[in-house]
Amino acid sequence: MSNLVHLVVGTLDNSKAVALYVQYASTLVGRDKACRFGQYLARLLAYLVGRRLATRGKNPTGVSWLASLSKVQSALGTTRKVMRSGKFVDFARLFARALTGTQGPHDEVARTLGAVHKAGMCIFMLADTLGLLHNTMGLVRLRNAPRVARLGQRAWMTALVAQVIAAAYQLHNLRLRQADLARVRRHVMKTDAFGASECAVEEQAVSTQRAAASRLLLQSALDLTIPIKGLGLFDINEGLVALAGTVTSLMGIQDTLAKASAAVSAS
């Protein structure tokens, strides 16, 4: 028995998969993205089950599944609200830094868009926390809770629009930079092999930045469907909104896993 215990302990201690899981689960972002994935996957499955019940008629199994999925969606949504309560303070700090120029890009357009994004997220998180204190805990009495929730959704939508514009602006600048580097490399290739090599390395770095900006643009555009649907601005299909949330949650999990893997490798 003692040898078996030592074997299990040694396996867990030396397992890269276990180390990656611990590193991922120890971050608030990692836990939030996992809960978000479960929340929107439950929303997507609830939509599919609801459609099936609507077309083929109600049955006890389908109704039970629908009720369970609704409970999962609600429970995970509440869990996420609790985990990120007070997060508005962090966004307020980042907004102040963006305004003063102590953090973020030096480009005026990019800095302004970044400040709008941080301000929108701050208001959204504040409204989210107030809603939690009012609806779930009953610790705060809001005169018009639906209005506060709607304000939070508008702020989130504004933040996402700013992020979409910022990502598109960054992509435009990176395309121009990559074209300039390609011209310089072609010009110096015959006379300066070292300079051409440096240009090629910088081109690769710009290409990596373009891929990251494209990913952010896609992620923000997909997430934008959620507050638009919540505000009722456009009649977007519920299944598409749930699918968008599921996809962006997976993208977030992938990004967080990559950072956790780098941290494990460095330790």
Coordinates of N, CA and C in Angstrom, one line a residue, residues 27-173:
T27 N -5.9 30.5 -11.7 CA -6.1 31.9 -12.2 C -7.6 32.1 -12.2
L28 N -8.0 33.4 -11.9 CA -9.4 33.7 -12.0 C -9.9 33.7 -13.4
V29 N -9.1 34.1 -14.3 CA -9.5 34.1 -15.7 C -9.8 32.7 -16.2
G30 N -8.9 31.8 -15.8 CA -9.1 30.4 -16.2 C -10.4 29.8 -15.7
R31 N -10.7 30.0 -14.5 CA -12.0 29.5 -13.9 C -13.2 30.2 -14.6
D32 N -13.0 31.5 -14.8 CA -14.2 32.2 -15.4 C -14.4 31.7 -16.8
K33 N -13.4 31.5 -17.6 CA -13.6 31.0 -19.0 C -14.2 29.6 -19.0
A34 N -13.8 28.8 -18.1 CA -14.3 27.4 -18.0 C -15.8 27.5 -17.7
C35 N -16.2 28.3 -16.7 CA -17.6 28.5 -16.3 C -18.4 29.1 -17.5
R36 N -17.8 30.1 -18.2 CA -18.4 30.7 -19.3 C -18.7 29.7 -20.4
F37 N -17.8 28.9 -20.7 CA -18.0 27.8 -21.7 C -19.2 26.9 -21.3
G38 N -19.2 26.5 -20.0 CA -20.3 25.7 -19.6 C -21.6 26.4 -19.7
Q39 N -21.6 27.7 -19.3 CA -22.8 28.5 -19.4 C -23.4 28.7 -20.8
Y40 N -22.6 29.0 -21.7 CA -23.0 29.2 -23.1 C -23.3 27.9 -23.8
L41 N -22.6 26.8 -23.4 CA -22.9 25.5 -24.0 C -24.2 25.0 -23.5
A42 N -24.6 25.3 -22.2 CA -25.9 24.9 -21.7 C -27.0 25.7 -22.4
R43 N -26.7 27.0 -22.7 CA -27.6 27.9 -23.4 C -27.9 27.4 -24.8
L44 N -26.8 26.9 -25.5 CA -26.9 26.4 -26.8 C -27.7 25.1 -26.8
L45 N -27.4 24.2 -25.9 CA -28.1 22.9 -25.8 C -29.6 23.1 -25.4
A46 N -29.9 24.1 -24.6 CA -31.2 24.4 -24.2 C -32.0 24.9 -25.4
Y47 N -31.3 25.7 -26.3 CA -32.0 26.2 -27.5 C -32.3 25.0 -28.4
L48 N -31.4 24.1 -28.6 CA -31.6 22.9 -29.4 C -32.7 22.0 -28.9
V49 N -32.7 21.8 -27.6 CA -33.7 21.0 -27.0 C -35.1 21.6 -27.1
G50 N -35.1 23.0 -26.9 CA -36.4 23.7 -27.0 C -36.9 23.6 -28.4
R51 N -36.1 23.7 -29.4 CA -36.5 23.6 -30.8 C -37.1 22.2 -31.1
R52 N -36.4 21.2 -30.5 CA -36.9 19.8 -30.7 C -38.3 19.6 -30.1
L53 N -38.4 20.2 -28.9 CA -39.7 20.1 -28.2 C -40.8 20.8 -29.0
A54 N -40.4 21.9 -29.6 CA -41.4 22.7 -30.3 C -41.9 22.1 -31.6
T55 N -41.0 21.3 -32.3 CA -41.3 20.7 -33.5 C -41.9 19.3 -33.4
R56 N -41.5 18.5 -32.3 CA -41.9 17.2 -32.2 C -42.9 17.0 -31.0
G57 N -43.2 18.0 -30.3 CA -44.1 17.9 -29.2 C -43.3 17.7 -27.9
K58 N -43.9 18.1 -26.8 CA -43.3 18.0 -25.5 C -43.4 16.6 -25.0
N59 N -42.3 16.2 -24.3 CA -42.2 14.9 -23.7 C -41.5 15.0 -22.3
P60 N -41.7 14.2 -21.4 CA -41.2 14.4 -20.0 C -39.6 14.4 -20.0
T61 N -39.0 13.6 -20.8 CA -37.5 13.6 -20.9 C -37.0 14.9 -21.4
G62 N -37.6 15.4 -22.5 CA -37.1 16.7 -23.1 C -37.3 17.8 -22.1
V63 N -38.5 17.9 -21.5 CA -38.8 19.0 -20.5 C -37.8 18.9 -19.4
S64 N -37.5 17.7 -18.9 CA -36.6 17.6 -17.8 C -35.2 18.1 -18.2
W65 N -34.7 17.7 -19.4 CA -33.4 18.2 -19.9 C -33.4 19.7 -20.0
L66 N -34.5 20.3 -20.5 CA -34.5 21.7 -20.7 C -34.5 22.4 -19.3
A67 N -35.1 21.9 -18.3 CA -35.1 22.5 -17.0 C -33.7 22.4 -16.4
S68 N -33.1 21.2 -16.6 CA -31.7 21.0 -16.0 C -30.7 22.0 -16.7
L69 N -30.8 22.1 -18.0 CA -29.9 23.0 -18.7 C -30.1 24.5 -18.3
S70 N -31.3 24.8 -18.0 CA -31.6 26.2 -17.6 C -31.0 26.4 -16.2
K71 N -31.1 25.4 -15.3 CA -30.5 25.5 -14.0 C -29.0 25.6 -14.1
V72 N -28.3 24.8 -15.0 CA -26.9 24.9 -15.1 C -26.5 26.3 -15.6
Q73 N -27.2 26.8 -16.6 CA -26.9 28.1 -17.2 C -27.0 29.2 -16.1
S74 N -28.1 29.1 -15.3 CA -28.3 30.1 -14.2 C -27.2 30.0 -13.1
A75 N -26.9 28.8 -12.7 CA -25.9 28.6 -11.7 C -24.5 29.0 -12.1
L76 N -24.1 28.7 -13.3 CA -22.8 29.1 -13.8 C -22.8 30.6 -14.0
G77 N -23.9 31.2 -14.4 CA -23.9 32.7 -14.6 C -23.7 33.4 -13.3
T78 N -24.4 32.9 -12.2 CA -24.3 33.4 -10.9 C -22.9 33.2 -10.3
T79 N -22.3 32.1 -10.6 CA -20.9 31.8 -10.1 C -19.9 32.8 -10.7
R80 N -20.1 33.1 -12.0 CA -19.2 34.0 -12.7 C -19.4 35.4 -12.1
K81 N -20.6 35.8 -11.8 CA -20.9 37.1 -11.2 C -20.2 37.3 -9.9
V82 N -20.2 36.2 -9.1 CA -19.5 36.2 -7.8 C -18.0 36.3 -7.9
M83 N -17.5 35.5 -8.9 CA -16.0 35.5 -9.1 C -15.5 36.9 -9.5
R84 N -16.3 37.6 -10.4 CA -15.7 38.8 -10.9 C -16.3 40.0 -10.2
S85 N -17.0 39.8 -9.1 CA -17.5 41.0 -8.3 C -16.3 41.8 -7.8
G86 N -16.5 43.1 -8.0 CA -15.4 44.0 -7.6 C -14.3 44.2 -8.7
K87 N -14.5 43.5 -9.8 CA -13.5 43.6 -10.9 C -13.5 45.0 -11.5
F88 N -14.6 45.8 -11.3 CA -14.7 47.1 -11.8 C -13.6 48.0 -11.3
V89 N -13.1 47.7 -10.1 CA -12.0 48.6 -9.5 C -10.8 48.4 -10.4
D90 N -10.5 47.2 -10.8 CA -9.3 47.0 -11.7 C -9.5 47.7 -13.0
F91 N -10.7 47.7 -13.6 CA -10.9 48.4 -14.9 C -10.8 49.9 -14.7
A92 N -11.3 50.4 -13.5 CA -11.2 51.8 -13.3 C -9.7 52.2 -13.2
R93 N -8.9 51.4 -12.6 CA -7.5 51.7 -12.5 C -6.8 51.7 -13.9
L94 N -7.2 50.7 -14.7 CA -6.7 50.7 -16.1 C -7.2 51.8 -16.9
F95 N -8.4 52.3 -16.7 CA -8.9 53.4 -17.4 C -8.2 54.7 -17.1
A96 N -7.9 54.8 -15.8 CA -7.1 56.0 -15.3 C -5.7 56.0 -16.0
R97 N -5.1 54.8 -16.0 CA -3.7 54.7 -16.6 C -3.8 55.0 -18.1
A98 N -4.9 54.6 -18.8 CA -5.0 54.8 -20.2 C -5.2 56.3 -20.5
L99 N -5.9 57.0 -19.6 CA -6.1 58.5 -19.8 C -4.8 59.2 -19.6
T100 N -4.0 58.8 -18.6 CA -2.8 59.5 -18.3 C -1.6 59.1 -19.2
G101 N -1.8 58.0 -20.0 CA -0.8 57.6 -20.9 C 0.3 56.8 -20.2
T102 N 0.2 56.4 -18.9 CA 1.2 55.7 -18.2 C 1.2 54.2 -18.6
Q103 N 0.2 53.7 -19.3 CA 0.1 52.4 -19.7 C -0.6 52.3 -21.1
G104 N -0.2 51.4 -21.9 CA -0.8 51.2 -23.2 C 0.0 51.8 -24.3
P105 N -0.6 51.7 -25.5 CA 0.1 52.2 -26.7 C 0.3 53.7 -26.7
H106 N 1.3 54.2 -27.4 CA 1.5 55.7 -27.5 C 0.7 56.3 -28.6
D107 N 0.2 55.5 -29.5 CA -0.7 56.0 -30.6 C -2.0 56.6 -29.9
E108 N -2.3 57.8 -30.3 CA -3.4 58.6 -29.7 C -4.8 57.8 -30.0
V109 N -5.0 57.4 -31.2 CA -6.2 56.7 -31.5 C -6.3 55.4 -30.7
A110 N -5.3 54.6 -30.7 CA -5.3 53.3 -30.0 C -5.5 53.5 -28.5
R111 N -4.9 54.6 -27.9 CA -5.0 54.9 -26.5 C -6.4 55.3 -26.2
T112 N -7.0 56.1 -27.1 CA -8.4 56.6 -26.8 C -9.4 55.4 -26.9
L113 N -9.2 54.5 -27.9 CA -10.1 53.3 -28.0 C -9.9 52.4 -26.8
G114 N -8.6 52.3 -26.3 CA -8.4 51.5 -25.1 C -9.0 52.1 -23.9
A115 N -9.0 53.4 -23.8 CA -9.7 54.1 -22.6 C -11.2 53.8 -22.7
V116 N -11.8 53.9 -23.9 CA -13.2 53.7 -24.0 C -13.6 52.3 -23.6
H117 N -12.7 51.3 -24.1 CA -12.9 49.9 -23.7 C -12.9 49.7 -22.2
K118 N -11.9 50.3 -21.5 CA -11.7 50.1 -20.1 C -12.9 50.8 -19.3
A119 N -13.3 51.9 -19.8 CA -14.4 52.6 -19.2 C -15.7 51.8 -19.3
G120 N -16.0 51.3 -20.5 CA -17.1 50.5 -20.7 C -17.2 49.2 -19.9
M121 N -16.0 48.6 -19.8 CA -15.9 47.4 -19.0 C -16.1 47.7 -17.5
C122 N -15.6 48.8 -17.1 CA -15.7 49.3 -15.7 C -17.2 49.4 -15.3
I123 N -18.0 50.1 -16.2 CA -19.4 50.4 -15.9 C -20.2 49.0 -16.0
F124 N -19.8 48.2 -16.9 CA -20.5 46.9 -17.1 C -20.2 46.0 -15.8
M125 N -19.0 46.0 -15.3 CA -18.7 45.2 -14.1 C -19.4 45.8 -12.9
L126 N -19.4 47.1 -12.8 CA -20.1 47.7 -11.7 C -21.6 47.4 -11.7
A127 N -22.2 47.5 -12.8 CA -23.6 47.1 -12.9 C -23.9 45.7 -12.6
D128 N -22.9 44.8 -13.1 CA -23.0 43.4 -12.8 C -22.9 43.1 -11.3
T129 N -22.0 43.8 -10.6 CA -21.9 43.6 -9.2 C -23.1 44.1 -8.4
L130 N -23.6 45.2 -8.8 CA -24.8 45.8 -8.2 C -26.0 44.8 -8.4
G131 N -26.1 44.3 -9.6 CA -27.2 43.3 -9.9 C -27.1 42.1 -9.0
L132 N -25.8 41.6 -8.8 CA -25.6 40.5 -7.9 C -26.1 40.8 -6.5
L133 N -25.7 41.9 -6.0 CA -26.0 42.3 -4.6 C -27.5 42.5 -4.5
H134 N -28.2 43.0 -5.6 CA -29.6 43.2 -5.5 C -30.4 42.0 -5.7
N135 N -30.2 41.3 -6.8 CA -31.0 40.1 -7.2 C -30.7 38.9 -6.4
T136 N -29.5 38.6 -6.3 CA -29.1 37.3 -5.7 C -28.9 37.3 -4.2
M137 N -28.3 38.4 -3.7 CA -28.0 38.4 -2.2 C -29.0 39.3 -1.5
G138 N -29.6 40.2 -2.1 CA -30.6 41.1 -1.5 C -29.9 42.1 -0.5
L139 N -28.7 42.4 -0.7 CA -27.9 43.3 0.2 C -28.1 44.7 -0.2
V140 N -28.5 45.0 -1.4 CA -28.6 46.3 -1.9 C -30.0 46.4 -2.6
R141 N -30.7 47.6 -2.3 CA -32.0 47.8 -2.9 C -31.8 48.9 -4.0
L142 N -32.1 48.4 -5.3 CA -32.0 49.3 -6.4 C -33.4 49.7 -6.8
R143 N -33.6 51.0 -7.0 CA -34.9 51.5 -7.4 C -35.3 51.0 -8.8
N144 N -34.4 50.8 -9.7 CA -34.7 50.4 -11.0 C -33.6 49.4 -11.5
A145 N -33.7 48.2 -11.0 CA -32.7 47.2 -11.3 C -32.6 46.9 -12.8
P146 N -33.7 46.7 -13.5 CA -33.6 46.5 -15.0 C -32.9 47.6 -15.7
R147 N -33.1 48.8 -15.2 CA -32.4 49.9 -15.9 C -30.9 49.9 -15.7
V148 N -30.5 49.5 -14.5 CA -29.0 49.3 -14.2 C -28.5 48.2 -15.0
A149 N -29.2 47.1 -15.2 CA -28.8 45.9 -16.0 C -28.6 46.3 -17.4
R150 N -29.6 47.1 -17.9 CA -29.5 47.6 -19.3 C -28.4 48.5 -19.5
L151 N -28.1 49.4 -18.5 CA -26.9 50.3 -18.6 C -25.6 49.5 -18.7
G152 N -25.6 48.4 -18.0 CA -24.4 47.5 -18.0 C -24.2 46.9 -19.4
Q153 N -25.3 46.4 -20.0 CA -25.3 45.8 -21.3 C -24.8 46.8 -22.4
R154 N -25.3 48.1 -22.2 CA -24.9 49.1 -23.2 C -23.4 49.4 -23.1
A155 N -22.9 49.4 -21.8 CA -21.5 49.7 -21.6 C -20.7 48.6 -22.1
W156 N -21.1 47.3 -21.9 CA -20.4 46.2 -22.5 C -20.3 46.3 -24.0
M157 N -21.5 46.6 -24.6 CA -21.5 46.7 -26.1 C -20.5 47.8 -26.6
T158 N -20.5 48.9 -25.9 CA -19.6 50.0 -26.2 C -18.2 49.6 -26.1
A159 N -17.8 48.9 -25.1 CA -16.5 48.4 -24.9 C -16.1 47.4 -26.0
L160 N -17.0 46.6 -26.4 CA -16.7 45.6 -27.5 C -16.6 46.3 -28.8
V161 N -17.4 47.3 -29.1 CA -17.3 48.1 -30.3 C -15.9 48.8 -30.4
A162 N -15.5 49.4 -29.2 CA -14.2 50.0 -29.2 C -13.1 49.0 -29.5
Q163 N -13.2 47.8 -28.9 CA -12.2 46.8 -29.1 C -12.2 46.3 -30.6
V164 N -13.3 46.2 -31.2 CA -13.4 45.8 -32.6 C -12.7 46.9 -33.5
I165 N -13.0 48.1 -33.2 CA -12.4 49.2 -34.0 C -10.9 49.3 -33.8
A166 N -10.5 49.1 -32.5 CA -9.0 49.1 -32.1 C -8.3 48.0 -32.9
A167 N -8.9 46.8 -32.9 CA -8.3 45.6 -33.6 C -8.2 45.9 -35.1
A168 N -9.2 46.4 -35.7 CA -9.2 46.7 -37.1 C -8.1 47.8 -37.4
Y169 N -8.0 48.8 -36.5 CA -7.0 49.9 -36.7 C -5.6 49.3 -36.6
Q170 N -5.4 48.4 -35.6 CA -4.1 47.8 -35.5 C -3.8 46.9 -36.7
L171 N -4.7 46.2 -37.2 CA -4.5 45.4 -38.4 C -4.1 46.3 -39.6
H172 N -4.8 47.4 -39.7 CA -4.4 48.3 -40.8 C -3.0 48.8 -40.7
N173 N -2.6 49.2 -39.5 CA -1.2 49.7 -39.3 C -0.2 48.6 -39.5

